[in-house]
Amino acid sequence: MIGVMRSKWGPAVIGGVIGVITLVFVFYGIFVPGSGSRGPGVAGEVNGETISYTEFSRALNQRIEFFKGLMGGKVSEAQLEQFRVGESVFNDLAQRKVFGQIAKREGFYPSSQEILDEILKQDVFQKDGRFDKTLYRNLLQANALTPVRYEEMVGRELMDRKFREFLVSLVQITPVEVDRELRIAREKRKFKYVYVDHESVRKLLPKDLKPEEQSAKLDEKVAEIEKQVIPALSSGGAIKYPVKTSDWLTARSNVIPGVGSVASIQNDLFALKKGAAAQRFALPGGTFFALALSSEQFNPSSASAKDRQDARAKLLGEKQNDFFRRFTSALMKEAKISRNEEVVSRGKGSSVPVSFDQ
């Protein structure tokens, strides 16, 4: 698998997964009274590995608490169904299982000594600054865990951590990429433009047109406007449509006041050169005619160390997101995943009560 990752995406992209794969601490939230109870079945399986009722219900309750925090302390069952929270939780757990399986298969599982060292330094088992064996056993017993089971869980967390560290070692962001990012973010343009809202054009069309006729007539009208606007913008001649001048914009400026989002035309818009003819651009709600008035170029020597550090972090985040979408999609398609709809979609059979409005 690692060899395939290297050959298909390269080390720089592979490393980006680190900040995006949210491999939640395996025993996060485990010390909760009653959380260790077990049900008679499972929520699903991932490549033969079980997702238990208990595991799913604990994760679901944590997600519900998160939604409560966002929604003023209450969340209804109908709202959870609307947001498909159960399915989302199951998918997260399935994804975590798949990544854990890969890490184990690739040899990242820790030694017994590494697991012991990790447990000995965990604060929850410390008393008077030292590991307390009695406290350790009592806490595990209170949560229906045996030392063997808990050591396995710690081993999985360490395995995930080692796998992440390996992926981090593959990250490569080059100075050229950093300069390119800074240039995109720092180079500025000003444009003279005319924006024609299509809704205002439709009001000028005959009222009895069929939808397909209206679309054709709209295109014809916009073409007529283009014949007037493009030459006038380029020459500075009079136009009956409002002509505006933008503020300084960068390639990250996604919105122009009065026009809305220009993200879909950003690259083409910033390709305009001062002195070149005005161009027409199609936007979802209208047509945008623009002429490049002036520009400010980016000087790489003006960037501070912090500027470069911030740019590098941004690039890393983008690569993480891109890799995560592609790699996770391929990975989950290959995995054999089954789920118990009675538990995941309908919330039945869980051994850990699911809490809504409390």
PDB file of N, CA and C in Angstrom, residues 35-97:
ATOM      1  N   SER A  35     -19.907   3.474  30.235  1.00  0.00           N
ATOM      2  CA  SER A  35     -19.568   3.397  28.825  1.00  0.00           C
ATOM      3  C   SER A  35     -19.007   2.046  28.423  1.00  0.00           C
ATOM      4  N   GLY A  36     -18.702   1.209  29.377  1.00  0.00           N
ATOM      5  CA  GLY A  36     -18.127  -0.073  29.024  1.00  0.00           C
ATOM      6  C   GLY A  36     -19.142  -1.182  28.862  1.00  0.00           C
ATOM      7  N   SER A  37     -20.439  -0.923  28.995  1.00  0.00           N
ATOM      8  CA  SER A  37     -21.441  -1.967  28.850  1.00  0.00           C
ATOM      9  C   SER A  37     -21.453  -2.484  27.416  1.00  0.00           C
ATOM     10  N   ARG A  38     -21.848  -3.744  27.244  1.00  0.00           N
ATOM     11  CA  ARG A  38     -21.782  -4.336  25.921  1.00  0.00           C
ATOM     12  C   ARG A  38     -23.160  -4.826  25.491  1.00  0.00           C
ATOM     13  N   GLY A  39     -23.421  -4.662  24.205  1.00  0.00           N
ATOM     14  CA  GLY A  39     -24.701  -5.093  23.650  1.00  0.00           C
ATOM     15  C   GLY A  39     -24.588  -6.454  23.000  1.00  0.00           C
ATOM     16  N   PRO A  40     -25.686  -6.977  22.478  1.00  0.00           N
ATOM     17  CA  PRO A  40     -25.729  -8.325  21.935  1.00  0.00           C
ATOM     18  C   PRO A  40     -25.280  -8.428  20.494  1.00  0.00           C
ATOM     19  N   GLY A  41     -24.848  -7.345  19.861  1.00  0.00           N
ATOM     20  CA  GLY A  41     -24.500  -7.403  18.457  1.00  0.00           C
ATOM     21  C   GLY A  41     -23.526  -6.324  18.074  1.00  0.00           C
ATOM     22  N   VAL A  42     -23.533  -5.980  16.790  1.00  0.00           N
ATOM     23  CA  VAL A  42     -22.583  -5.014  16.266  1.00  0.00           C
ATOM     24  C   VAL A  42     -23.298  -3.951  15.446  1.00  0.00           C
ATOM     25  N   ALA A  43     -22.616  -2.810  15.267  1.00  0.00           N
ATOM     26  CA  ALA A  43     -23.124  -1.757  14.392  1.00  0.00           C
ATOM     27  C   ALA A  43     -22.703  -2.004  12.953  1.00  0.00           C
ATOM     28  N   GLY A  44     -21.600  -2.736  12.759  1.00  0.00           N
ATOM     29  CA  GLY A  44     -21.147  -3.032  11.415  1.00  0.00           C
ATOM     30  C   GLY A  44     -19.793  -3.704  11.426  1.00  0.00           C
ATOM     31  N   GLU A  45     -19.275  -3.944  10.229  1.00  0.00           N
ATOM     32  CA  GLU A  45     -17.959  -4.544  10.084  1.00  0.00           C
ATOM     33  C   GLU A  45     -17.177  -3.833   8.992  1.00  0.00           C
ATOM     34  N   VAL A  46     -15.854  -3.770   9.160  1.00  0.00           N
ATOM     35  CA  VAL A  46     -14.959  -3.167   8.177  1.00  0.00           C
ATOM     36  C   VAL A  46     -13.844  -4.170   7.907  1.00  0.00           C
ATOM     37  N   ASN A  47     -13.869  -4.749   6.727  1.00  0.00           N
ATOM     38  CA  ASN A  47     -12.887  -5.779   6.370  1.00  0.00           C
ATOM     39  C   ASN A  47     -12.812  -6.871   7.435  1.00  0.00           C
ATOM     40  N   GLY A  48     -13.974  -7.242   7.946  1.00  0.00           N
ATOM     41  CA  GLY A  48     -14.044  -8.300   8.944  1.00  0.00           C
ATOM     42  C   GLY A  48     -13.860  -7.853  10.376  1.00  0.00           C
ATOM     43  N   GLU A  49     -13.472  -6.587  10.597  1.00  0.00           N
ATOM     44  CA  GLU A  49     -13.287  -6.073  11.959  1.00  0.00           C
ATOM     45  C   GLU A  49     -14.578  -5.413  12.433  1.00  0.00           C
ATOM     46  N   THR A  50     -15.001  -5.747  13.629  1.00  0.00           N
ATOM     47  CA  THR A  50     -16.294  -5.313  14.146  1.00  0.00           C
ATOM     48  C   THR A  50     -16.277  -3.868  14.645  1.00  0.00           C
ATOM     49  N   ILE A  51     -17.364  -3.156  14.370  1.00  0.00           N
ATOM     50  CA  ILE A  51     -17.678  -1.898  15.057  1.00  0.00           C
ATOM     51  C   ILE A  51     -18.831  -2.234  15.995  1.00  0.00           C
ATOM     52  N   SER A  52     -18.557  -2.271  17.287  1.00  0.00           N
ATOM     53  CA  SER A  52     -19.550  -2.736  18.255  1.00  0.00           C
ATOM     54  C   SER A  52     -20.636  -1.697  18.500  1.00  0.00           C
ATOM     55  N   TYR A  53     -21.741  -2.166  19.099  1.00  0.00           N
ATOM     56  CA  TYR A  53     -22.798  -1.256  19.541  1.00  0.00           C
ATOM     57  C   TYR A  53     -22.210  -0.187  20.466  1.00  0.00           C
ATOM     58  N   THR A  54     -21.384  -0.664  21.401  1.00  0.00           N
ATOM     59  CA  THR A  54     -20.820   0.244  22.395  1.00  0.00           C
ATOM     60  C   THR A  54     -19.950   1.307  21.746  1.00  0.00           C
ATOM     61  N   GLU A  55     -19.096   0.895  20.846  1.00  0.00           N
ATOM     62  CA  GLU A  55     -18.191   1.821  20.167  1.00  0.00           C
ATOM     63  C   GLU A  55     -18.975   2.857  19.374  1.00  0.00           C
ATOM     64  N   PHE A  56     -19.977   2.396  18.631  1.00  0.00           N
ATOM     65  CA  PHE A  56     -20.783   3.300  17.824  1.00  0.00           C
ATOM     66  C   PHE A  56     -21.579   4.261  18.703  1.00  0.00           C
ATOM     67  N   SER A  57     -22.205   3.723  19.749  1.00  0.00           N
ATOM     68  CA  SER A  57     -23.058   4.551  20.602  1.00  0.00           C
ATOM     69  C   SER A  57     -22.259   5.612  21.343  1.00  0.00           C
ATOM     70  N   ARG A  58     -21.051   5.235  21.796  1.00  0.00           N
ATOM     71  CA  ARG A  58     -20.210   6.216  22.479  1.00  0.00           C
ATOM     72  C   ARG A  58     -19.853   7.363  21.534  1.00  0.00           C
ATOM     73  N   ALA A  59     -19.456   7.014  20.306  1.00  0.00           N
ATOM     74  CA  ALA A  59     -19.103   8.039  19.324  1.00  0.00           C
ATOM     75  C   ALA A  59     -20.311   8.882  18.944  1.00  0.00           C
ATOM     76  N   LEU A  60     -21.477   8.241  18.855  1.00  0.00           N
ATOM     77  CA  LEU A  60     -22.692   8.973  18.513  1.00  0.00           C
ATOM     78  C   LEU A  60     -23.057   9.969  19.611  1.00  0.00           C
ATOM     79  N   ASN A  61     -22.952   9.537  20.866  1.00  0.00           N
ATOM     80  CA  ASN A  61     -23.260  10.449  21.974  1.00  0.00           C
ATOM     81  C   ASN A  61     -22.292  11.628  22.015  1.00  0.00           C
ATOM     82  N   GLN A  62     -21.030  11.386  21.708  1.00  0.00           N
ATOM     83  CA  GLN A  62     -20.066  12.483  21.651  1.00  0.00           C
ATOM     84  C   GLN A  62     -20.440  13.472  20.548  1.00  0.00           C
ATOM     85  N   ARG A  63     -20.895  12.946  19.393  1.00  0.00           N
ATOM     86  CA  ARG A  63     -21.303  13.822  18.299  1.00  0.00           C
ATOM     87  C   ARG A  63     -22.570  14.599  18.661  1.00  0.00           C
ATOM     88  N   ILE A  64     -23.488  13.957  19.367  1.00  0.00           N
ATOM     89  CA  ILE A  64     -24.708  14.640  19.804  1.00  0.00           C
ATOM     90  C   ILE A  64     -24.371  15.787  20.749  1.00  0.00           C
ATOM     91  N   GLU A  65     -23.431  15.534  21.666  1.00  0.00           N
ATOM     92  CA  GLU A  65     -23.007  16.595  22.581  1.00  0.00           C
ATOM     93  C   GLU A  65     -22.402  17.776  21.802  1.00  0.00           C
ATOM     94  N   PHE A  66     -21.681  17.461  20.757  1.00  0.00           N
ATOM     95  CA  PHE A  66     -21.113  18.517  19.912  1.00  0.00           C
ATOM     96  C   PHE A  66     -22.225  19.341  19.282  1.00  0.00           C
ATOM     97  N   PHE A  67     -23.251  18.676  18.747  1.00  0.00           N
ATOM     98  CA  PHE A  67     -24.366  19.394  18.137  1.00  0.00           C
ATOM     99  C   PHE A  67     -25.139  20.208  19.171  1.00  0.00           C
ATOM    100  N   LYS A  68     -25.254  19.672  20.363  1.00  0.00           N
ATOM    101  CA  LYS A  68     -25.927  20.426  21.420  1.00  0.00           C
ATOM    102  C   LYS A  68     -25.204  21.732  21.690  1.00  0.00           C
ATOM    103  N   GLY A  69     -23.879  21.663  21.711  1.00  0.00           N
ATOM    104  CA  GLY A  69     -23.103  22.876  21.932  1.00  0.00           C
ATOM    105  C   GLY A  69     -23.333  23.908  20.846  1.00  0.00           C
ATOM    106  N   LEU A  70     -23.558  23.452  19.612  1.00  0.00           N
ATOM    107  CA  LEU A  70     -23.790  24.374  18.503  1.00  0.00           C
ATOM    108  C   LEU A  70     -25.213  24.927  18.489  1.00  0.00           C
ATOM    109  N   MET A  71     -26.158  24.155  19.057  1.00  0.00           N
ATOM    110  CA  MET A  71     -27.575  24.497  18.911  1.00  0.00           C
ATOM    111  C   MET A  71     -28.224  24.865  20.239  1.00  0.00           C
ATOM    112  N   GLY A  72     -27.466  25.457  21.113  1.00  0.00           N
ATOM    113  CA  GLY A  72     -28.059  25.988  22.337  1.00  0.00           C
ATOM    114  C   GLY A  72     -28.392  24.961  23.389  1.00  0.00           C
ATOM    115  N   GLY A  73     -27.789  23.798  23.343  1.00  0.00           N
ATOM    116  CA  GLY A  73     -27.974  22.819  24.406  1.00  0.00           C
ATOM    117  C   GLY A  73     -28.994  21.739  24.124  1.00  0.00           C
ATOM    118  N   LYS A  74     -29.729  21.841  23.002  1.00  0.00           N
ATOM    119  CA  LYS A  74     -30.737  20.830  22.694  1.00  0.00           C
ATOM    120  C   LYS A  74     -30.637  20.428  21.231  1.00  0.00           C
ATOM    121  N   VAL A  75     -30.934  19.150  20.998  1.00  0.00           N
ATOM    122  CA  VAL A  75     -30.993  18.645  19.629  1.00  0.00           C
ATOM    123  C   VAL A  75     -32.033  17.536  19.604  1.00  0.00           C
ATOM    124  N   SER A  76     -32.856  17.527  18.579  1.00  0.00           N
ATOM    125  CA  SER A  76     -33.934  16.546  18.495  1.00  0.00           C
ATOM    126  C   SER A  76     -33.534  15.362  17.628  1.00  0.00           C
ATOM    127  N   GLU A  77     -34.274  14.282  17.762  1.00  0.00           N
ATOM    128  CA  GLU A  77     -34.014  13.106  16.937  1.00  0.00           C
ATOM    129  C   GLU A  77     -34.241  13.437  15.463  1.00  0.00           C
ATOM    130  N   ALA A  78     -35.246  14.272  15.192  1.00  0.00           N
ATOM    131  CA  ALA A  78     -35.527  14.653  13.808  1.00  0.00           C
ATOM    132  C   ALA A  78     -34.359  15.421  13.191  1.00  0.00           C
ATOM    133  N   GLN A  79     -33.743  16.276  13.988  1.00  0.00           N
ATOM    134  CA  GLN A  79     -32.594  17.032  13.489  1.00  0.00           C
ATOM    135  C   GLN A  79     -31.422  16.106  13.196  1.00  0.00           C
ATOM    136  N   LEU A  80     -31.200  15.124  14.057  1.00  0.00           N
ATOM    137  CA  LEU A  80     -30.120  14.179  13.832  1.00  0.00           C
ATOM    138  C   LEU A  80     -30.366  13.361  12.568  1.00  0.00           C
ATOM    139  N   GLU A  81     -31.637  13.010  12.335  1.00  0.00           N
ATOM    140  CA  GLU A  81     -31.970  12.279  11.111  1.00  0.00           C
ATOM    141  C   GLU A  81     -31.758  13.167   9.895  1.00  0.00           C
ATOM    142  N   GLN A  82     -32.123  14.443  10.013  1.00  0.00           N
ATOM    143  CA  GLN A  82     -31.955  15.376   8.905  1.00  0.00           C
ATOM    144  C   GLN A  82     -30.483  15.501   8.519  1.00  0.00           C
ATOM    145  N   PHE A  83     -29.607  15.582   9.519  1.00  0.00           N
ATOM    146  CA  PHE A  83     -28.170  15.724   9.253  1.00  0.00           C
ATOM    147  C   PHE A  83     -27.479  14.364   9.048  1.00  0.00           C
ATOM    148  N   ARG A  84     -28.254  13.269   9.145  1.00  0.00           N
ATOM    149  CA  ARG A  84     -27.717  11.912   8.961  1.00  0.00           C
ATOM    150  C   ARG A  84     -26.502  11.696   9.861  1.00  0.00           C
ATOM    151  N   VAL A  85     -26.676  12.064  11.117  1.00  0.00           N
ATOM    152  CA  VAL A  85     -25.572  12.006  12.068  1.00  0.00           C
ATOM    153  C   VAL A  85     -25.106  10.568  12.298  1.00  0.00           C
ATOM    154  N   GLY A  86     -26.052   9.632  12.411  1.00  0.00           N
ATOM    155  CA  GLY A  86     -25.671   8.246  12.642  1.00  0.00           C
ATOM    156  C   GLY A  86     -24.790   7.711  11.524  1.00  0.00           C
ATOM    157  N   GLU A  87     -25.165   8.004  10.278  1.00  0.00           N
ATOM    158  CA  GLU A  87     -24.369   7.550   9.147  1.00  0.00           C
ATOM    159  C   GLU A  87     -22.990   8.199   9.151  1.00  0.00           C
ATOM    160  N   SER A  88     -22.952   9.489   9.490  1.00  0.00           N
ATOM    161  CA  SER A  88     -21.679  10.203   9.532  1.00  0.00           C
ATOM    162  C   SER A  88     -20.746   9.602  10.581  1.00  0.00           C
ATOM    163  N   VAL A  89     -21.286   9.293  11.759  1.00  0.00           N
ATOM    164  CA  VAL A  89     -20.486   8.695  12.825  1.00  0.00           C
ATOM    165  C   VAL A  89     -19.965   7.329  12.396  1.00  0.00           C
ATOM    166  N   PHE A  90     -20.834   6.534  11.797  1.00  0.00           N
ATOM    167  CA  PHE A  90     -20.399   5.202  11.347  1.00  0.00           C
ATOM    168  C   PHE A  90     -19.298   5.314  10.295  1.00  0.00           C
ATOM    169  N   ASN A  91     -19.460   6.235   9.356  1.00  0.00           N
ATOM    170  CA  ASN A  91     -18.439   6.408   8.316  1.00  0.00           C
ATOM    171  C   ASN A  91     -17.096   6.816   8.923  1.00  0.00           C
ATOM    172  N   ASP A  92     -17.135   7.700   9.935  1.00  0.00           N
ATOM    173  CA  ASP A  92     -15.895   8.109  10.602  1.00  0.00           C
ATOM    174  C   ASP A  92     -15.219   6.914  11.272  1.00  0.00           C
ATOM    175  N   LEU A  93     -16.034   6.095  11.946  1.00  0.00           N
ATOM    176  CA  LEU A  93     -15.482   4.919  12.608  1.00  0.00           C
ATOM    177  C   LEU A  93     -14.919   3.928  11.587  1.00  0.00           C
ATOM    178  N   ALA A  94     -15.636   3.747  10.478  1.00  0.00           N
ATOM    179  CA  ALA A  94     -15.172   2.834   9.435  1.00  0.00           C
ATOM    180  C   ALA A  94     -13.854   3.322   8.844  1.00  0.00           C
ATOM    181  N   GLN A  95     -13.773   4.625   8.626  1.00  0.00           N
ATOM    182  CA  GLN A  95     -12.540   5.199   8.088  1.00  0.00           C
ATOM    183  C   GLN A  95     -11.386   4.986   9.051  1.00  0.00           C
ATOM    184  N   ARG A  96     -11.635   5.183  10.333  1.00  0.00           N
ATOM    185  CA  ARG A  96     -10.594   4.987  11.342  1.00  0.00           C
ATOM    186  C   ARG A  96     -10.123   3.529  11.356  1.00  0.00           C
ATOM    187  N   LYS A  97     -11.082   2.609  11.208  1.00  0.00           N
ATOM    188  CA  LYS A  97     -10.721   1.193  11.174  1.00  0.00           C
ATOM    189  C   LYS A  97      -9.821   0.902   9.974  1.00  0.00           C
TER     190      LYS A  97
END
